[in-house]
Amino acid sequence: MSISKNLKDIKSILPDHVTLVAVSKTKPISDLMEAYDAGQRIFGENKIQEMADKHEQMPKDIQWHMIGHVQTNKVKYMAEFVNLIHGVDSYKLLKEINKQAKKHDRVIDCLLQIKIAQEDRKFGISAYTASTLLQSNELSELKHINVIGVMGMATFTDKTTQVEKEFKLLKSTFNKLKNLNSKLKTISMGMSGDYQLAIDCGSTMIRVGSSIFGARNYN
Ligand SMILES: *Cc1c(COP(=O)(O)O)cnc(C)c1O
């Protein structure tokens, strides 16, 4: 299986309203270039330093998405070029993104990460916290960030019913938040193992790594 073939297969079943983020974490530039040459322009990374290095080396018409957990003190290393930050889970982080974006005269799009999984290890905030945040005066003062939607990760399990329940929770949370803020448009959910289910549940953005680039080797 080649990267370009994998990409083509996934894109062939993708509805027009769903965006594919090619998750290239741990993969070498040569693999990313293969995806680029096949037409892919949106790449997702989960480490800021790795994303910044790849941004340096890759063509400049790529959109870079930060899909991992973001440490406040590292925002400055991506503020100049990042297109979408998926894992925003606090006002403090939004404030820092705003501050760093301002330095570059940019407005950075962000997604609020909602905790939908039962597992404790998954990051994210509750629907209630997200709605409070969205309605706060503090948020309206941040002119260099733009919250455009939500992101979530389902429990790592083979139980489809569990994953489906969690995806539906993210979709209904999105609907509630959209009533508060009609600008919201993006639901980032679905990975290699569950993107079809995620699309059926209302995803508008899937984050796919191993089904494009093959299994990751963390050694
Ligand atoms: C690694 C990662 C993915 C992609 O995972 P695959 O199972 O390889 O498709 C998606 N989202 C996040 C947040 C990730 O860290």
Coordinates of N, CA and C and ligand atoms in Angstrom, one line a residue:
M1 N 0.8 -1.2 0.0 CA 0.0 0.0 0.0 C 0.9 1.3 0.0
S2 N 0.5 2.2 -0.9 CA 1.3 3.4 -0.9 C 0.5 4.6 -0.3
I3 N 1.2 5.6 0.2 CA 0.6 6.7 0.8 C -0.5 7.4 -0.1
S4 N -0.1 7.5 -1.4 CA -1.0 8.2 -2.3 C -2.3 7.4 -2.6
K5 N -2.1 6.0 -2.6 CA -3.2 5.2 -2.8 C -4.1 5.2 -1.6
N6 N -3.6 5.2 -0.4 CA -4.3 5.3 0.9 C -5.2 6.6 0.9
L7 N -4.5 7.7 0.5 CA -5.2 9.0 0.5 C -6.3 9.0 -0.5
K8 N -6.1 8.4 -1.6 CA -7.1 8.4 -2.7 C -8.3 7.6 -2.2
D9 N -8.0 6.4 -1.5 CA -9.1 5.6 -1.1 C -10.0 6.3 0.0
I10 N -9.3 7.0 0.9 CA -10.1 7.7 1.9 C -10.9 8.9 1.3
K11 N -10.2 9.6 0.4 CA -10.9 10.8 -0.2 C -12.1 10.4 -1.0
S12 N -12.0 9.2 -1.6 CA -13.1 8.7 -2.4 C -14.4 8.5 -1.7
I13 N -14.3 8.2 -0.4 CA -15.6 8.0 0.4 C -15.9 9.3 1.2
L14 N -15.2 10.3 1.1 CA -15.4 11.5 2.0 C -16.5 12.4 1.4
P15 N -17.5 12.7 2.2 CA -18.5 13.7 1.7 C -17.8 15.1 1.6
D16 N -18.4 15.9 0.7 CA -17.8 17.3 0.5 C -17.6 18.1 1.7
H17 N -18.5 17.9 2.7 CA -18.4 18.8 3.9 C -17.5 18.3 4.9
V18 N -16.7 17.2 4.6 CA -15.8 16.7 5.6 C -14.3 17.0 5.2
T19 N -13.6 17.6 6.0 CA -12.2 17.9 5.7 C -11.3 16.8 6.3
L20 N -10.3 16.4 5.5 CA -9.3 15.4 5.9 C -8.0 16.0 6.4
V21 N -7.7 15.8 7.7 CA -6.4 16.2 8.2 C -5.5 15.0 8.2
A22 N -4.4 15.1 7.5 CA -3.4 13.9 7.4 C -2.5 14.0 8.6
V23 N -2.6 13.1 9.5 CA -1.8 13.2 10.8 C -0.5 12.5 10.5
S24 N 0.6 13.4 10.5 CA 1.9 12.9 10.1 C 2.9 12.8 11.2
K25 N 2.4 12.9 12.4 CA 3.3 12.8 13.6 C 4.2 11.6 13.5
T26 N 5.5 11.8 13.9 CA 6.6 10.8 13.9 C 7.0 10.4 12.5
K27 N 6.3 10.8 11.4 CA 6.7 10.4 10.1 C 7.7 11.3 9.4
P28 N 8.6 10.7 8.6 CA 9.7 11.6 8.0 C 9.1 12.5 6.8
I29 N 9.9 13.5 6.5 CA 9.5 14.5 5.5 C 9.2 13.8 4.2
S30 N 9.9 12.7 3.8 CA 9.7 12.0 2.6 C 8.3 11.5 2.5
D31 N 7.7 11.0 3.6 CA 6.3 10.5 3.6 C 5.4 11.7 3.5
L32 N 5.6 12.8 4.2 CA 4.7 13.9 4.0 C 4.7 14.4 2.6
M33 N 5.9 14.4 2.0 CA 6.0 14.9 0.6 C 5.2 14.0 -0.4
E34 N 5.2 12.7 -0.1 CA 4.4 11.8 -0.9 C 2.9 12.2 -0.8
A35 N 2.5 12.5 0.4 CA 1.1 13.0 0.5 C 0.9 14.3 -0.1
Y36 N 1.8 15.2 0.0 CA 1.8 16.5 -0.6 C 1.7 16.4 -2.1
D37 N 2.5 15.6 -2.7 CA 2.5 15.4 -4.1 C 1.2 14.8 -4.6
A38 N 0.5 14.1 -3.7 CA -0.8 13.5 -4.1 C -1.9 14.5 -3.9
G39 N -1.5 15.7 -3.5 CA -2.5 16.8 -3.4 C -3.0 17.2 -2.0
Q40 N -2.5 16.4 -1.0 CA -2.8 16.8 0.4 C -2.2 18.1 0.9
R41 N -3.0 19.0 1.5 CA -2.5 20.3 1.9 C -2.7 20.5 3.4
I42 N -3.4 19.6 4.1 CA -3.6 19.9 5.5 C -3.0 18.7 6.3
F43 N -2.0 19.1 7.2 CA -1.3 18.1 8.0 C -1.5 18.4 9.4
G44 N -1.6 17.3 10.2 CA -1.8 17.5 11.7 C -0.6 16.9 12.4
E45 N -0.1 17.6 13.4 CA 1.0 17.1 14.2 C 0.6 17.3 15.7
N46 N 1.2 16.5 16.6 CA 0.8 16.6 18.0 C 1.9 17.2 18.9
K47 N 3.1 17.5 18.3 CA 4.1 18.1 19.1 C 4.6 19.4 18.3
I48 N 4.6 20.5 19.1 CA 4.8 21.8 18.5 C 6.2 21.9 17.8
Q49 N 7.2 21.4 18.5 CA 8.6 21.4 17.9 C 8.7 20.7 16.6
E50 N 8.1 19.5 16.6 CA 8.1 18.7 15.4 C 7.4 19.4 14.2
M51 N 6.2 20.0 14.6 CA 5.4 20.7 13.6 C 6.2 21.9 13.0
A52 N 6.9 22.6 13.9 CA 7.7 23.8 13.5 C 8.8 23.3 12.6
D53 N 9.5 22.3 12.9 CA 10.6 21.7 12.1 C 10.1 21.4 10.7
K54 N 8.9 20.7 10.7 CA 8.4 20.2 9.4 C 7.9 21.4 8.6
H55 N 7.3 22.4 9.3 CA 6.9 23.6 8.6 C 8.0 24.3 7.9
E56 N 9.2 24.3 8.5 CA 10.4 24.9 7.9 C 10.8 24.2 6.6
Q57 N 10.7 22.9 6.7 CA 11.2 22.1 5.5 C 10.2 21.8 4.4
M58 N 8.9 22.0 4.7 CA 7.9 21.7 3.7 C 7.4 22.9 2.9
P59 N 6.8 22.7 1.7 CA 6.2 23.8 0.9 C 5.3 24.7 1.8
K60 N 5.2 26.0 1.4 CA 4.6 26.9 2.3 C 3.1 27.1 2.1
D61 N 2.5 26.3 1.1 CA 1.1 26.4 1.0 C 0.3 25.3 1.8
I62 N 1.0 24.7 2.8 CA 0.4 23.7 3.6 C -0.3 24.4 4.8
Q63 N -1.4 23.8 5.2 CA -2.0 24.3 6.5 C -1.7 23.3 7.6
W64 N -1.1 23.9 8.6 CA -0.7 23.0 9.8 C -1.7 23.1 10.9
H65 N -2.1 21.9 11.3 CA -3.0 21.8 12.5 C -2.3 21.2 13.7
M66 N -2.4 21.9 14.8 CA -1.9 21.3 16.1 C -3.1 20.5 16.7
I67 N -2.9 19.2 16.7 CA -3.9 18.3 17.2 C -3.7 17.8 18.7
G68 N -2.5 18.0 19.2 CA -2.1 17.5 20.5 C -2.4 18.4 21.6
H69 N -2.1 18.0 22.8 CA -2.3 18.9 24.0 C -1.2 20.0 23.9
V70 N -1.7 21.2 24.2 CA -0.8 22.4 24.0 C -0.3 22.9 25.4
Q71 N 1.0 23.0 25.6 CA 1.5 23.7 26.8 C 1.6 25.2 26.5
T72 N 1.1 26.0 27.4 CA 1.0 27.4 27.2 C 2.4 28.0 26.8
N73 N 3.5 27.5 27.4 CA 4.8 28.1 27.2 C 5.3 27.8 25.8
K74 N 4.6 26.9 25.0 CA 5.2 26.6 23.7 C 4.4 27.2 22.5
V75 N 3.3 27.9 22.9 CA 2.4 28.5 21.8 C 3.3 29.4 20.9
K76 N 4.2 30.1 21.5 CA 5.0 31.1 20.7 C 5.8 30.4 19.6
Y77 N 6.0 29.1 19.7 CA 6.8 28.5 18.6 C 5.9 28.2 17.3
M78 N 4.6 28.3 17.4 CA 3.8 28.0 16.3 C 2.9 29.1 15.9
A79 N 2.9 30.2 16.7 CA 1.9 31.3 16.4 C 2.0 31.9 15.1
E80 N 3.2 31.9 14.5 CA 3.5 32.6 13.2 C 2.8 31.8 12.0
F81 N 2.6 30.5 12.2 CA 2.1 29.8 11.0 C 1.0 28.8 11.2
V82 N 0.7 28.4 12.5 CA -0.4 27.4 12.7 C -1.7 27.9 12.2
N83 N -2.5 27.0 11.5 CA -3.8 27.3 11.0 C -5.0 27.0 11.9
L84 N -4.8 25.9 12.6 CA -5.9 25.5 13.5 C -5.4 24.8 14.7
I85 N -5.8 25.2 15.9 CA -5.4 24.5 17.1 C -6.6 23.7 17.6
H86 N -6.5 22.4 17.6 CA -7.6 21.6 18.0 C -7.9 21.4 19.5
G87 N -6.8 21.4 20.2 CA -6.9 20.9 21.6 C -7.0 22.0 22.7
V88 N -7.8 23.1 22.4 CA -7.9 24.2 23.4 C -8.8 23.8 24.5
D89 N -8.3 23.9 25.8 CA -9.1 23.4 26.9 C -9.1 24.4 28.1
S90 N -8.7 25.6 27.9 CA -8.8 26.6 29.0 C -8.8 28.0 28.5
Y91 N -9.3 28.9 29.3 CA -9.2 30.3 29.0 C -7.8 30.8 29.0
K92 N -7.0 30.3 29.9 CA -5.6 30.7 30.0 C -4.9 30.4 28.7
L93 N -5.1 29.2 28.1 CA -4.5 28.9 26.9 C -5.0 29.8 25.7
L94 N -6.3 30.1 25.7 CA -6.8 31.0 24.6 C -6.1 32.4 24.8
K95 N -5.9 32.8 26.0 CA -5.3 34.1 26.2 C -3.9 34.2 25.7
E96 N -3.2 33.1 25.9 CA -1.8 33.0 25.4 C -1.8 32.9 23.9
I97 N -2.6 32.1 23.3 CA -2.7 32.1 21.9 C -3.0 33.5 21.3
N98 N -3.9 34.1 21.9 CA -4.3 35.5 21.5 C -3.1 36.4 21.6
K99 N -2.4 36.3 22.7 CA -1.2 37.2 22.8 C -0.1 36.9 21.8
Q100 N 0.1 35.7 21.5 CA 1.2 35.3 20.5 C 0.7 35.6 19.1
A101 N -0.6 35.4 18.8 CA -1.1 35.7 17.5 C -1.0 37.2 17.2
K102 N -1.3 38.0 18.2 CA -1.2 39.5 18.1 C 0.2 39.9 17.6
K103 N 1.2 39.3 18.2 CA 2.6 39.7 17.8 C 2.8 39.5 16.3
H104 N 2.1 38.6 15.7 CA 2.3 38.3 14.3 C 1.2 38.9 13.5
D105 N 0.3 39.7 14.1 CA -0.8 40.4 13.5 C -1.7 39.3 12.8
R106 N -1.9 38.2 13.5 CA -2.8 37.2 13.0 C -4.0 36.9 13.8
V107 N -5.0 36.2 13.3 CA -6.1 35.7 14.1 C -6.0 34.2 13.9
I108 N -5.9 33.5 15.0 CA -5.7 32.0 14.9 C -7.0 31.3 15.3
D109 N -7.4 30.4 14.4 CA -8.6 29.6 14.6 C -8.3 28.5 15.7
C110 N -9.3 28.3 16.5 CA -9.2 27.3 17.6 C -10.4 26.4 17.7
L111 N -10.3 25.2 18.2 CA -11.4 24.3 18.6 C -11.3 24.1 20.1
L112 N -12.5 24.1 20.7 CA -12.5 23.7 22.1 C -12.5 22.2 22.2
Q113 N -11.6 21.6 23.0 CA -11.6 20.2 23.2 C -12.6 19.8 24.2
I114 N -13.6 19.0 23.9 CA -14.6 18.6 24.8 C -14.3 17.1 25.3
K115 N -14.4 16.9 26.6 CA -14.2 15.6 27.1 C -15.4 14.7 26.8
I116 N -15.3 13.7 25.9 CA -16.4 12.9 25.7 C -16.1 11.4 26.1
A117 N -14.8 11.1 26.3 CA -14.4 9.7 26.6 C -14.6 9.5 28.1
Q118 N -14.8 8.2 28.4 CA -14.9 7.8 29.8 C -13.6 7.8 30.5
E119 N -12.6 7.5 29.7 CA -11.2 7.3 30.3 C -10.8 8.7 30.9
D120 N -10.1 8.6 32.0 CA -9.6 9.8 32.7 C -8.5 10.5 31.9
R121 N -7.7 9.7 31.2 CA -6.5 10.3 30.6 C -6.7 11.3 29.5
K122 N -7.9 11.3 28.9 CA -8.2 12.2 27.8 C -8.4 13.6 28.3
F123 N -7.8 14.6 27.6 CA -8.0 15.9 28.0 C -9.3 16.5 27.5
G124 N -9.7 17.6 28.0 CA -10.9 18.3 27.5 C -11.7 18.9 28.6
I125 N -12.7 19.7 28.2 CA -13.6 20.4 29.2 C -15.0 19.9 29.0
S126 N -15.8 20.2 29.9 CA -17.2 19.7 29.8 C -18.0 20.7 28.9
A127 N -19.2 20.2 28.5 CA -20.0 21.1 27.7 C -20.4 22.3 28.4
Y128 N -20.6 22.2 29.7 CA -21.0 23.3 30.6 C -19.9 24.4 30.6
T129 N -18.6 23.9 30.9 CA -17.5 24.8 30.9 C -17.3 25.5 29.5
A130 N -17.5 24.7 28.5 CA -17.4 25.3 27.1 C -18.4 26.4 26.9
S131 N -19.7 26.2 27.3 CA -20.7 27.2 27.1 C -20.4 28.4 27.9
T132 N -20.0 28.2 29.1 CA -19.6 29.4 30.0 C -18.5 30.2 29.3
L133 N -17.5 29.5 28.9 CA -16.4 30.1 28.2 C -16.8 30.9 27.0
L134 N -17.6 30.3 26.2 CA -18.1 30.9 24.9 C -18.9 32.2 25.2
Q135 N -19.6 32.3 26.3 CA -20.4 33.4 26.6 C -19.7 34.5 27.4
S136 N -18.5 34.2 27.8 CA -17.8 35.1 28.7 C -17.4 36.4 28.1
N137 N -17.4 37.5 28.8 CA -16.9 38.8 28.3 C -15.4 38.7 28.0
E138 N -14.7 37.9 28.8 CA -13.2 37.8 28.6 C -12.9 37.3 27.2
L139 N -13.7 36.3 26.8 CA -13.5 35.8 25.5 C -13.7 36.8 24.4
S140 N -14.7 37.6 24.5 CA -15.0 38.6 23.5 C -13.9 39.6 23.4
E141 N -13.1 39.7 24.4 CA -12.0 40.7 24.3 C -10.8 40.2 23.6
L142 N -10.7 38.9 23.3 CA -9.6 38.3 22.6 C -9.8 38.4 21.1
K143 N -9.2 39.4 20.5 CA -9.4 39.7 19.1 C -8.6 38.9 18.1
H144 N -7.6 38.2 18.7 CA -6.7 37.5 17.8 C -6.9 36.0 17.8
I145 N -8.0 35.5 18.4 CA -8.4 34.1 18.3 C -9.8 34.1 17.8
N146 N -10.1 32.9 17.2 CA -11.4 32.7 16.6 C -11.8 31.3 17.0
V147 N -12.8 31.1 17.9 CA -13.2 29.7 18.2 C -14.2 29.3 17.1
I148 N -13.9 28.3 16.3 CA -14.7 27.9 15.2 C -15.4 26.5 15.4
G149 N -15.2 25.9 16.5 CA -15.9 24.6 16.7 C -15.3 23.8 17.9
V150 N -15.5 22.5 17.8 CA -15.2 21.6 18.9 C -14.4 20.4 18.3
M151 N -13.6 19.8 19.3 CA -12.9 18.6 18.9 C -13.1 17.6 20.1
G152 N -13.1 16.3 19.7 CA -13.2 15.3 20.8 C -12.5 14.0 20.4
M153 N -12.1 13.2 21.4 CA -11.5 11.9 21.1 C -12.4 10.9 21.9
A154 N -12.8 9.8 21.2 CA -13.6 8.8 21.8 C -12.7 7.9 22.7
T155 N -13.3 7.1 23.5 CA -12.6 6.1 24.3 C -11.9 5.1 23.3
F156 N -10.7 4.7 23.7 CA -10.0 3.7 22.9 C -10.6 2.3 23.2
T157 N -11.5 1.9 22.4 CA -12.2 0.6 22.6 C -12.8 0.0 21.3
D158 N -13.0 -1.3 21.3 CA -13.6 -2.0 20.2 C -15.1 -1.8 20.2
K159 N -15.6 -1.4 21.3 CA -17.1 -1.3 21.4 C -17.7 -0.1 20.7
T160 N -18.2 -0.5 19.5 CA -18.7 0.6 18.6 C -19.8 1.4 19.3
T161 N -20.7 0.7 20.1 CA -21.8 1.4 20.7 C -21.3 2.5 21.6
Q162 N -20.2 2.2 22.3 CA -19.6 3.2 23.2 C -19.1 4.4 22.5
V163 N -18.3 4.1 21.4 CA -17.7 5.2 20.6 C -18.8 6.0 19.9
E164 N -19.9 5.4 19.5 CA -21.0 6.1 18.8 C -21.7 7.0 19.8
K165 N -21.9 6.5 21.0 CA -22.5 7.3 22.1 C -21.7 8.6 22.3
E166 N -20.4 8.4 22.3 CA -19.5 9.6 22.6 C -19.5 10.6 21.4
F167 N -19.5 10.1 20.2 CA -19.5 10.9 19.0 C -20.8 11.7 19.0
K168 N -21.9 11.0 19.4 CA -23.2 11.7 19.4 C -23.3 12.8 20.5
L169 N -22.6 12.5 21.6 CA -22.5 13.5 22.6 C -21.8 14.8 22.1
L170 N -20.7 14.6 21.4 CA -20.0 15.7 20.8 C -20.8 16.5 19.8
K171 N -21.6 15.8 19.0 CA -22.4 16.4 18.0 C -23.5 17.3 18.8
S172 N -24.1 16.7 19.8 CA -25.2 17.4 20.5 C -24.6 18.6 21.3
T173 N -23.4 18.4 21.8 CA -22.7 19.6 22.5 C -22.5 20.7 21.5
F174 N -22.0 20.3 20.3 CA -21.8 21.3 19.3 C -23.1 22.1 18.9
N175 N -24.2 21.3 18.8 CA -25.4 22.0 18.5 C -25.8 23.0 19.5
K176 N -25.6 22.6 20.8 CA -26.0 23.5 21.9 C -25.1 24.8 21.8
L177 N -23.8 24.6 21.6 CA -22.9 25.7 21.6 C -23.1 26.6 20.4
K178 N -23.5 26.0 19.3 CA -23.8 26.8 18.1 C -25.0 27.7 18.3
N179 N -25.9 27.3 19.2 CA -27.0 28.2 19.5 C -26.5 29.4 20.2
L180 N -25.4 29.3 20.9 CA -24.8 30.5 21.6 C -24.0 31.3 20.7
N181 N -23.4 30.6 19.7 CA -22.4 31.3 18.8 C -22.6 30.7 17.4
S182 N -23.3 31.4 16.6 CA -23.6 30.9 15.3 C -22.4 30.8 14.3
K183 N -21.2 31.3 14.8 CA -20.0 31.2 13.9 C -19.5 29.8 13.9
L184 N -19.8 29.0 14.9 CA -19.2 27.7 15.0 C -19.6 26.8 13.8
K185 N -18.6 26.1 13.3 CA -18.9 25.3 12.1 C -18.1 24.0 12.1
T186 N -17.1 23.8 12.9 CA -16.3 22.6 12.8 C -16.5 21.6 13.9
I187 N -16.7 20.3 13.6 CA -16.6 19.2 14.5 C -15.5 18.3 14.2
S188 N -14.4 18.4 14.9 CA -13.2 17.5 14.6 C -13.4 16.2 15.4
M189 N -13.8 15.2 14.7 CA -13.9 13.9 15.4 C -13.7 12.7 14.4
G190 N -13.0 11.7 14.8 CA -12.8 10.5 13.9 C -11.3 10.4 13.6
M191 N -10.8 9.2 13.8 CA -9.4 8.8 13.5 C -9.4 7.6 12.6
S192 N -8.3 7.0 12.4 CA -8.2 5.8 11.4 C -9.2 4.8 11.7
G193 N -9.4 4.4 13.0 CA -10.3 3.3 13.3 C -11.8 3.6 13.3
D194 N -12.1 4.9 13.3 CA -13.5 5.2 13.5 C -14.0 6.4 12.7
Y195 N -13.3 6.8 11.7 CA -13.8 8.0 11.0 C -15.1 7.8 10.2
Q196 N -15.4 6.6 9.7 CA -16.7 6.4 9.1 C -17.8 6.6 10.0
L197 N -17.7 6.0 11.2 CA -18.7 6.2 12.3 C -18.8 7.7 12.6
A198 N -17.7 8.3 12.7 CA -17.6 9.8 13.1 C -18.4 10.6 12.1
I199 N -18.2 10.3 10.8 CA -18.9 11.0 9.7 C -20.4 10.8 9.8
D200 N -20.7 9.5 10.1 CA -22.2 9.2 10.2 C -22.8 10.0 11.4
C201 N -22.0 10.3 12.4 CA -22.5 11.0 13.6 C -22.3 12.5 13.5
G202 N -21.9 13.0 12.3 CA -21.9 14.5 12.1 C -20.5 15.1 12.1
S203 N -19.4 14.4 12.0 CA -18.1 15.0 11.9 C -18.0 15.8 10.7
T204 N -17.2 16.9 10.8 CA -16.9 17.7 9.6 C -15.4 17.8 9.4
M205 N -14.6 17.1 10.2 CA -13.2 17.1 10.1 C -12.6 15.8 10.7
I206 N -12.0 15.0 9.9 CA -11.4 13.8 10.5 C -9.9 13.9 10.5
R207 N -9.3 13.3 11.5 CA -7.8 13.3 11.7 C -7.3 11.9 11.5
V208 N -6.7 11.7 10.4 CA -6.3 10.3 10.0 C -4.8 10.1 9.9
G209 N -4.2 9.3 10.6 CA -2.8 9.0 10.6 C -2.4 7.7 10.0
S210 N -2.5 6.6 10.8 CA -2.0 5.3 10.3 C -2.7 4.8 9.1
S211 N -3.9 5.1 8.8 CA -4.6 4.6 7.6 C -4.0 5.3 6.3
I212 N -3.3 6.4 6.5 CA -2.6 7.0 5.4 C -1.1 6.6 5.3
F213 N -0.5 6.8 6.5 CA 1.0 6.7 6.5 C 1.5 5.3 7.0
G214 N 0.6 4.5 7.5 CA 1.0 3.2 8.1 C 1.2 3.3 9.6
A215 N 1.4 2.2 10.2 CA 1.6 2.2 11.7 C 2.8 3.1 12.1
R216 N 2.7 3.7 13.3 CA 3.8 4.6 13.8 C 4.7 3.7 14.6
N217 N 6.0 4.1 14.5 CA 7.1 3.4 15.2 C 7.6 4.5 16.2
Y218 N 7.4 4.3 17.5 CA 7.8 5.3 18.5 C 9.2 5.1 19.0
N219 N 10.0 4.1 18.4 CA 11.3 3.9 19.0 C 12.3 4.9 18.5
Ligands
LIG1 C1 -2.4 10.4 16.5 C2 -3.7 11.2 16.5 C3 -4.7 10.9 15.5 C4 -4.5 9.9 14.4 O1 -4.5 8.6 14.8 P1 -4.6 7.4 13.8 O2 -5.3 6.3 14.6 O3 -3.3 7.0 13.4 O4 -5.5 7.8 12.7 C5 -5.8 11.7 15.6 N1 -6.1 12.6 16.5 C6 -5.2 12.8 17.5 C7 -5.5 13.8 18.6 C8 -4.0 12.1 17.5 O5 -3.1 12.4 18.5

